[in-house]
Amino acid sequence: MRASKDHGLDGLRVADSSIMPAIVSANTYATTLMIAEKASDLVLGRPEPPQADLPASAA
């Protein structure tokens, strides 16, 4: 994922839910907030958190 940069507006970054390949079946607020947090981490140059070692789903 890469942060979006609009042309003509210095320093403006946009993070919205239009990057989701499919609409979620619940309220989109939490998903959009997670997208914005990821975008801010990319802009600030923060490293990615380590992957959690979770067991595979039995579903």
PDB file of N, CA, C and O in Angstrom:
ATOM      1  N   MET A   1       0.849  -1.173   0.000  1.00  0.00           N
ATOM      2  CA  MET A   1       0.000   0.000   0.000  1.00  0.00           C
ATOM      3  C   MET A   1       0.890   1.230   0.000  1.00  0.00           C
ATOM      4  O   MET A   1       1.881   1.285   0.687  1.00  0.00           O
ATOM      5  N   ARG A   2       0.513   2.222  -0.750  1.00  0.00           N
ATOM      6  CA  ARG A   2       1.273   3.463  -0.747  1.00  0.00           C
ATOM      7  C   ARG A   2       0.337   4.621  -0.479  1.00  0.00           C
ATOM      8  O   ARG A   2      -0.834   4.570  -0.798  1.00  0.00           O
ATOM      9  N   ALA A   3       0.862   5.648   0.139  1.00  0.00           N
ATOM     10  CA  ALA A   3       0.062   6.819   0.470  1.00  0.00           C
ATOM     11  C   ALA A   3      -0.244   7.602  -0.804  1.00  0.00           C
ATOM     12  O   ALA A   3       0.560   7.649  -1.728  1.00  0.00           O
ATOM     13  N   SER A   4      -1.400   8.198  -0.860  1.00  0.00           N
ATOM     14  CA  SER A   4      -1.810   8.986  -2.011  1.00  0.00           C
ATOM     15  C   SER A   4      -1.289  10.412  -1.886  1.00  0.00           C
ATOM     16  O   SER A   4      -1.288  10.985  -0.815  1.00  0.00           O
ATOM     17  N   LYS A   5      -0.826  10.973  -2.978  1.00  0.00           N
ATOM     18  CA  LYS A   5      -0.394  12.368  -2.979  1.00  0.00           C
ATOM     19  C   LYS A   5      -1.129  13.096  -4.095  1.00  0.00           C
ATOM     20  O   LYS A   5      -1.037  12.725  -5.261  1.00  0.00           O
ATOM     21  N   ASP A   6      -1.909  14.110  -3.739  1.00  0.00           N
ATOM     22  CA  ASP A   6      -2.641  14.892  -4.727  1.00  0.00           C
ATOM     23  C   ASP A   6      -1.713  15.915  -5.363  1.00  0.00           C
ATOM     24  O   ASP A   6      -0.833  16.477  -4.719  1.00  0.00           O
ATOM     25  N   HIS A   7      -1.933  16.173  -6.640  1.00  0.00           N
ATOM     26  CA  HIS A   7      -1.107  17.135  -7.372  1.00  0.00           C
ATOM     27  C   HIS A   7      -1.590  18.547  -7.110  1.00  0.00           C
ATOM     28  O   HIS A   7      -2.774  18.822  -7.080  1.00  0.00           O
ATOM     29  N   GLY A   8      -0.655  19.468  -6.892  1.00  0.00           N
ATOM     30  CA  GLY A   8      -0.969  20.872  -6.734  1.00  0.00           C
ATOM     31  C   GLY A   8      -1.207  21.313  -5.298  1.00  0.00           C
ATOM     32  O   GLY A   8      -1.370  22.493  -5.052  1.00  0.00           O
ATOM     33  N   LEU A   9      -1.251  20.420  -4.358  1.00  0.00           N
ATOM     34  CA  LEU A   9      -1.465  20.776  -2.957  1.00  0.00           C
ATOM     35  C   LEU A   9      -0.337  20.175  -2.135  1.00  0.00           C
ATOM     36  O   LEU A   9      -0.353  18.988  -1.822  1.00  0.00           O
ATOM     37  N   ASP A  10       0.635  20.983  -1.796  1.00  0.00           N
ATOM     38  CA  ASP A  10       1.802  20.496  -1.066  1.00  0.00           C
ATOM     39  C   ASP A  10       1.418  19.975   0.318  1.00  0.00           C
ATOM     40  O   ASP A  10       0.704  20.639   1.070  1.00  0.00           O
ATOM     41  N   GLY A  11       1.871  18.778   0.636  1.00  0.00           N
ATOM     42  CA  GLY A  11       1.683  18.213   1.962  1.00  0.00           C
ATOM     43  C   GLY A  11       0.340  17.547   2.205  1.00  0.00           C
ATOM     44  O   GLY A  11       0.125  16.991   3.273  1.00  0.00           O
ATOM     45  N   LEU A  12      -0.585  17.602   1.242  1.00  0.00           N
ATOM     46  CA  LEU A  12      -1.898  16.993   1.443  1.00  0.00           C
ATOM     47  C   LEU A  12      -1.853  15.507   1.127  1.00  0.00           C
ATOM     48  O   LEU A  12      -1.342  15.096   0.086  1.00  0.00           O
ATOM     49  N   ARG A  13      -2.354  14.703   2.046  1.00  0.00           N
ATOM     50  CA  ARG A  13      -2.478  13.264   1.823  1.00  0.00           C
ATOM     51  C   ARG A  13      -3.940  12.884   2.032  1.00  0.00           C
ATOM     52  O   ARG A  13      -4.613  13.437   2.905  1.00  0.00           O
ATOM     53  N   VAL A  14      -4.429  11.949   1.237  1.00  0.00           N
ATOM     54  CA  VAL A  14      -5.822  11.526   1.323  1.00  0.00           C
ATOM     55  C   VAL A  14      -5.856  10.023   1.569  1.00  0.00           C
ATOM     56  O   VAL A  14      -5.220   9.257   0.855  1.00  0.00           O
ATOM     57  N   ALA A  15      -6.572   9.623   2.591  1.00  0.00           N
ATOM     58  CA  ALA A  15      -6.770   8.195   2.871  1.00  0.00           C
ATOM     59  C   ALA A  15      -8.271   7.989   3.026  1.00  0.00           C
ATOM     60  O   ALA A  15      -8.888   8.548   3.923  1.00  0.00           O
ATOM     61  N   ASP A  16      -8.860   7.225   2.125  1.00  0.00           N
ATOM     62  CA  ASP A  16     -10.297   6.994   2.212  1.00  0.00           C
ATOM     63  C   ASP A  16     -10.631   5.555   1.851  1.00  0.00           C
ATOM     64  O   ASP A  16      -9.767   4.762   1.501  1.00  0.00           O
ATOM     65  N   SER A  17     -11.877   5.222   1.955  1.00  0.00           N
ATOM     66  CA  SER A  17     -12.296   3.832   1.771  1.00  0.00           C
ATOM     67  C   SER A  17     -12.456   3.444   0.305  1.00  0.00           C
ATOM     68  O   SER A  17     -12.826   2.310   0.017  1.00  0.00           O
ATOM     69  N   SER A  18     -12.136   4.327  -0.623  1.00  0.00           N
ATOM     70  CA  SER A  18     -12.269   3.978  -2.042  1.00  0.00           C
ATOM     71  C   SER A  18     -11.230   2.948  -2.476  1.00  0.00           C
ATOM     72  O   SER A  18     -11.368   2.367  -3.556  1.00  0.00           O
ATOM     73  N   ILE A  19     -10.207   2.685  -1.655  1.00  0.00           N
ATOM     74  CA  ILE A  19      -9.208   1.681  -2.027  1.00  0.00           C
ATOM     75  C   ILE A  19      -9.650   0.258  -1.713  1.00  0.00           C
ATOM     76  O   ILE A  19      -9.012  -0.696  -2.128  1.00  0.00           O
ATOM     77  N   MET A  20     -10.771   0.111  -0.976  1.00  0.00           N
ATOM     78  CA  MET A  20     -11.254  -1.237  -0.647  1.00  0.00           C
ATOM     79  C   MET A  20     -11.777  -1.911  -1.913  1.00  0.00           C
ATOM     80  O   MET A  20     -12.561  -1.307  -2.646  1.00  0.00           O
ATOM     81  N   PRO A  21     -11.352  -3.157  -2.187  1.00  0.00           N
ATOM     82  CA  PRO A  21     -11.823  -3.840  -3.394  1.00  0.00           C
ATOM     83  C   PRO A  21     -13.305  -4.211  -3.337  1.00  0.00           C
ATOM     84  O   PRO A  21     -13.945  -4.345  -4.366  1.00  0.00           O
ATOM     85  N   ALA A  22     -13.849  -4.355  -2.145  1.00  0.00           N
ATOM     86  CA  ALA A  22     -15.267  -4.669  -1.970  1.00  0.00           C
ATOM     87  C   ALA A  22     -15.753  -3.988  -0.703  1.00  0.00           C
ATOM     88  O   ALA A  22     -15.003  -3.839   0.265  1.00  0.00           O
ATOM     89  N   ILE A  23     -16.982  -3.545  -0.728  1.00  0.00           N
ATOM     90  CA  ILE A  23     -17.560  -2.888   0.456  1.00  0.00           C
ATOM     91  C   ILE A  23     -17.773  -3.933   1.539  1.00  0.00           C
ATOM     92  O   ILE A  23     -18.217  -5.043   1.262  1.00  0.00           O
ATOM     93  N   VAL A  24     -17.443  -3.581   2.763  1.00  0.00           N
ATOM     94  CA  VAL A  24     -17.659  -4.498   3.877  1.00  0.00           C
ATOM     95  C   VAL A  24     -19.138  -4.522   4.234  1.00  0.00           C
ATOM     96  O   VAL A  24     -19.872  -3.579   3.946  1.00  0.00           O
ATOM     97  N   SER A  25     -19.577  -5.600   4.859  1.00  0.00           N
ATOM     98  CA  SER A  25     -21.002  -5.739   5.157  1.00  0.00           C
ATOM     99  C   SER A  25     -21.394  -5.090   6.475  1.00  0.00           C
ATOM    100  O   SER A  25     -22.544  -5.170   6.884  1.00  0.00           O
ATOM    101  N   ALA A  26     -20.473  -4.443   7.125  1.00  0.00           N
ATOM    102  CA  ALA A  26     -20.742  -3.767   8.397  1.00  0.00           C
ATOM    103  C   ALA A  26     -20.507  -2.273   8.215  1.00  0.00           C
ATOM    104  O   ALA A  26     -20.273  -1.794   7.110  1.00  0.00           O
ATOM    105  N   ASN A  27     -20.532  -1.541   9.303  1.00  0.00           N
ATOM    106  CA  ASN A  27     -20.242  -0.118   9.265  1.00  0.00           C
ATOM    107  C   ASN A  27     -18.811   0.081   8.763  1.00  0.00           C
ATOM    108  O   ASN A  27     -17.887  -0.591   9.213  1.00  0.00           O
ATOM    109  N   THR A  28     -18.623   0.992   7.837  1.00  0.00           N
ATOM    110  CA  THR A  28     -17.297   1.190   7.232  1.00  0.00           C
ATOM    111  C   THR A  28     -16.380   2.091   8.058  1.00  0.00           C
ATOM    112  O   THR A  28     -15.226   2.284   7.685  1.00  0.00           O
ATOM    113  N   TYR A  29     -16.856   2.629   9.175  1.00  0.00           N
ATOM    114  CA  TYR A  29     -16.049   3.565   9.960  1.00  0.00           C
ATOM    115  C   TYR A  29     -14.746   2.914  10.444  1.00  0.00           C
ATOM    116  O   TYR A  29     -13.666   3.470  10.278  1.00  0.00           O
ATOM    117  N   ALA A  30     -14.844   1.744  11.062  1.00  0.00           N
ATOM    118  CA  ALA A  30     -13.651   1.092  11.613  1.00  0.00           C
ATOM    119  C   ALA A  30     -12.659   0.734  10.513  1.00  0.00           C
ATOM    120  O   ALA A  30     -11.448   0.920  10.667  1.00  0.00           O
ATOM    121  N   THR A  31     -13.167   0.242   9.391  1.00  0.00           N
ATOM    122  CA  THR A  31     -12.289  -0.124   8.282  1.00  0.00           C
ATOM    123  C   THR A  31     -11.583   1.107   7.721  1.00  0.00           C
ATOM    124  O   THR A  31     -10.378   1.085   7.454  1.00  0.00           O
ATOM    125  N   THR A  32     -12.313   2.199   7.560  1.00  0.00           N
ATOM    126  CA  THR A  32     -11.724   3.438   7.052  1.00  0.00           C
ATOM    127  C   THR A  32     -10.701   3.997   8.036  1.00  0.00           C
ATOM    128  O   THR A  32      -9.645   4.497   7.631  1.00  0.00           O
ATOM    129  N   LEU A  33     -10.978   3.888   9.317  1.00  0.00           N
ATOM    130  CA  LEU A  33     -10.026   4.343  10.330  1.00  0.00           C
ATOM    131  C   LEU A  33      -8.731   3.526  10.262  1.00  0.00           C
ATOM    132  O   LEU A  33      -7.632   4.078  10.362  1.00  0.00           O
ATOM    133  N   MET A  34      -8.837   2.231  10.056  1.00  0.00           N
ATOM    134  CA  MET A  34      -7.642   1.389   9.939  1.00  0.00           C
ATOM    135  C   MET A  34      -6.835   1.764   8.692  1.00  0.00           C
ATOM    136  O   MET A  34      -5.595   1.775   8.726  1.00  0.00           O
ATOM    137  N   ILE A  35      -7.523   2.068   7.590  1.00  0.00           N
ATOM    138  CA  ILE A  35      -6.836   2.508   6.371  1.00  0.00           C
ATOM    139  C   ILE A  35      -6.082   3.809   6.642  1.00  0.00           C
ATOM    140  O   ILE A  35      -4.926   3.977   6.242  1.00  0.00           O
ATOM    141  N   ALA A  36      -6.729   4.745   7.343  1.00  0.00           N
ATOM    142  CA  ALA A  36      -6.094   6.025   7.656  1.00  0.00           C
ATOM    143  C   ALA A  36      -4.889   5.842   8.574  1.00  0.00           C
ATOM    144  O   ALA A  36      -3.855   6.504   8.399  1.00  0.00           O
ATOM    145  N   GLU A  37      -4.979   4.951   9.547  1.00  0.00           N
ATOM    146  CA  GLU A  37      -3.848   4.693  10.440  1.00  0.00           C
ATOM    147  C   GLU A  37      -2.680   4.096   9.668  1.00  0.00           C
ATOM    148  O   GLU A  37      -1.523   4.458   9.900  1.00  0.00           O
ATOM    149  N   LYS A  38      -2.962   3.182   8.748  1.00  0.00           N
ATOM    150  CA  LYS A  38      -1.903   2.583   7.932  1.00  0.00           C
ATOM    151  C   LYS A  38      -1.256   3.647   7.046  1.00  0.00           C
ATOM    152  O   LYS A  38      -0.033   3.705   6.919  1.00  0.00           O
ATOM    153  N   ALA A  39      -2.064   4.523   6.457  1.00  0.00           N
ATOM    154  CA  ALA A  39      -1.525   5.594   5.613  1.00  0.00           C
ATOM    155  C   ALA A  39      -0.641   6.532   6.425  1.00  0.00           C
ATOM    156  O   ALA A  39       0.421   6.950   5.956  1.00  0.00           O
ATOM    157  N   SER A  40      -1.058   6.860   7.655  1.00  0.00           N
ATOM    158  CA  SER A  40      -0.238   7.752   8.479  1.00  0.00           C
ATOM    159  C   SER A  40       1.081   7.088   8.855  1.00  0.00           C
ATOM    160  O   SER A  40       2.122   7.749   8.905  1.00  0.00           O
ATOM    161  N   ASP A  41       1.059   5.784   9.097  1.00  0.00           N
ATOM    162  CA  ASP A  41       2.309   5.064   9.378  1.00  0.00           C
ATOM    163  C   ASP A  41       3.249   5.123   8.180  1.00  0.00           C
ATOM    164  O   ASP A  41       4.464   5.302   8.336  1.00  0.00           O
ATOM    165  N   LEU A  42       2.697   4.984   6.969  1.00  0.00           N
ATOM    166  CA  LEU A  42       3.523   5.048   5.765  1.00  0.00           C
ATOM    167  C   LEU A  42       4.116   6.444   5.579  1.00  0.00           C
ATOM    168  O   LEU A  42       5.297   6.584   5.254  1.00  0.00           O
ATOM    169  N   VAL A  43       3.310   7.485   5.793  1.00  0.00           N
ATOM    170  CA  VAL A  43       3.786   8.855   5.627  1.00  0.00           C
ATOM    171  C   VAL A  43       4.879   9.168   6.638  1.00  0.00           C
ATOM    172  O   VAL A  43       5.885   9.815   6.318  1.00  0.00           O
ATOM    173  N   LEU A  44       4.707   8.696   7.871  1.00  0.00           N
ATOM    174  CA  LEU A  44       5.679   8.975   8.929  1.00  0.00           C
ATOM    175  C   LEU A  44       6.893   8.046   8.878  1.00  0.00           C
ATOM    176  O   LEU A  44       7.841   8.235   9.637  1.00  0.00           O
ATOM    177  N   GLY A  45       6.861   7.039   8.014  1.00  0.00           N
ATOM    178  CA  GLY A  45       7.993   6.135   7.872  1.00  0.00           C
ATOM    179  C   GLY A  45       8.135   5.131   8.991  1.00  0.00           C
ATOM    180  O   GLY A  45       9.229   4.637   9.255  1.00  0.00           O
ATOM    181  N   ARG A  46       7.040   4.835   9.663  1.00  0.00           N
ATOM    182  CA  ARG A  46       7.086   3.855  10.762  1.00  0.00           C
ATOM    183  C   ARG A  46       7.197   2.444  10.198  1.00  0.00           C
ATOM    184  O   ARG A  46       6.590   2.115   9.186  1.00  0.00           O
ATOM    185  N   PRO A  47       7.957   1.578  10.868  1.00  0.00           N
ATOM    186  CA  PRO A  47       8.071   0.189  10.391  1.00  0.00           C
ATOM    187  C   PRO A  47       6.774  -0.577  10.635  1.00  0.00           C
ATOM    188  O   PRO A  47       5.984  -0.217  11.513  1.00  0.00           O
ATOM    189  N   GLU A  48       6.573  -1.612   9.837  1.00  0.00           N
ATOM    190  CA  GLU A  48       5.383  -2.440  10.019  1.00  0.00           C
ATOM    191  C   GLU A  48       5.508  -3.248  11.304  1.00  0.00           C
ATOM    192  O   GLU A  48       6.597  -3.692  11.663  1.00  0.00           O
ATOM    193  N   PRO A  49       4.384  -3.442  12.005  1.00  0.00           N
ATOM    194  CA  PRO A  49       4.430  -4.254  13.222  1.00  0.00           C
ATOM    195  C   PRO A  49       4.709  -5.722  12.879  1.00  0.00           C
ATOM    196  O   PRO A  49       4.418  -6.160  11.759  1.00  0.00           O
ATOM    197  N   PRO A  50       5.273  -6.479  13.798  1.00  0.00           N
ATOM    198  CA  PRO A  50       5.532  -7.896  13.508  1.00  0.00           C
ATOM    199  C   PRO A  50       4.226  -8.666  13.328  1.00  0.00           C
ATOM    200  O   PRO A  50       3.195  -8.314  13.915  1.00  0.00           O
ATOM    201  N   GLN A  51       4.287  -9.693  12.527  1.00  0.00           N
ATOM    202  CA  GLN A  51       3.113 -10.543  12.290  1.00  0.00           C
ATOM    203  C   GLN A  51       2.813 -11.361  13.534  1.00  0.00           C
ATOM    204  O   GLN A  51       3.725 -11.893  14.175  1.00  0.00           O
ATOM    205  N   ALA A  52       1.549 -11.492  13.859  1.00  0.00           N
ATOM    206  CA  ALA A  52       1.148 -12.332  15.004  1.00  0.00           C
ATOM    207  C   ALA A  52       1.117 -13.793  14.562  1.00  0.00           C
ATOM    208  O   ALA A  52       0.716 -14.110  13.451  1.00  0.00           O
ATOM    209  N   ASP A  53       1.577 -14.667  15.419  1.00  0.00           N
ATOM    210  CA  ASP A  53       1.540 -16.098  15.127  1.00  0.00           C
ATOM    211  C   ASP A  53       0.220 -16.673  15.629  1.00  0.00           C
ATOM    212  O   ASP A  53       0.122 -17.188  16.734  1.00  0.00           O
ATOM    213  N   LEU A  54      -0.800 -16.581  14.775  1.00  0.00           N
ATOM    214  CA  LEU A  54      -2.113 -17.085  15.142  1.00  0.00           C
ATOM    215  C   LEU A  54      -2.364 -18.395  14.406  1.00  0.00           C
ATOM    216  O   LEU A  54      -1.952 -18.579  13.267  1.00  0.00           O
ATOM    217  N   PRO A  55      -3.081 -19.325  15.056  1.00  0.00           N
ATOM    218  CA  PRO A  55      -3.390 -20.573  14.362  1.00  0.00           C
ATOM    219  C   PRO A  55      -4.370 -20.325  13.216  1.00  0.00           C
ATOM    220  O   PRO A  55      -5.161 -19.370  13.252  1.00  0.00           O
ATOM    221  N   ALA A  56      -4.309 -21.163  12.225  1.00  0.00           N
ATOM    222  CA  ALA A  56      -5.218 -21.051  11.072  1.00  0.00           C
ATOM    223  C   ALA A  56      -6.642 -21.282  11.545  1.00  0.00           C
ATOM    224  O   ALA A  56      -6.906 -22.064  12.453  1.00  0.00           O
ATOM    225  N   SER A  57      -7.582 -20.604  10.908  1.00  0.00           N
ATOM    226  CA  SER A  57      -8.996 -20.737  11.266  1.00  0.00           C
ATOM    227  C   SER A  57      -9.495 -22.134  10.930  1.00  0.00           C
ATOM    228  O   SER A  57      -9.120 -22.737   9.936  1.00  0.00           O
ATOM    229  N   ALA A  58     -10.354 -22.653  11.784  1.00  0.00           N
ATOM    230  CA  ALA A  58     -10.909 -23.989  11.560  1.00  0.00           C
ATOM    231  C   ALA A  58     -12.150 -23.946  10.679  1.00  0.00           C
ATOM    232  O   ALA A  58     -12.766 -24.965  10.437  1.00  0.00           O
ATOM    233  N   ALA A  59     -12.515 -22.763  10.190  1.00  0.00           N
ATOM    234  CA  ALA A  59     -13.738 -22.626   9.375  1.00  0.00           C
ATOM    235  C   ALA A  59     -13.586 -23.233   8.020  1.00  0.00           C
ATOM    236  O   ALA A  59     -12.662 -23.402   7.398  1.00  0.00           O
TER     237      ALA A  59
END
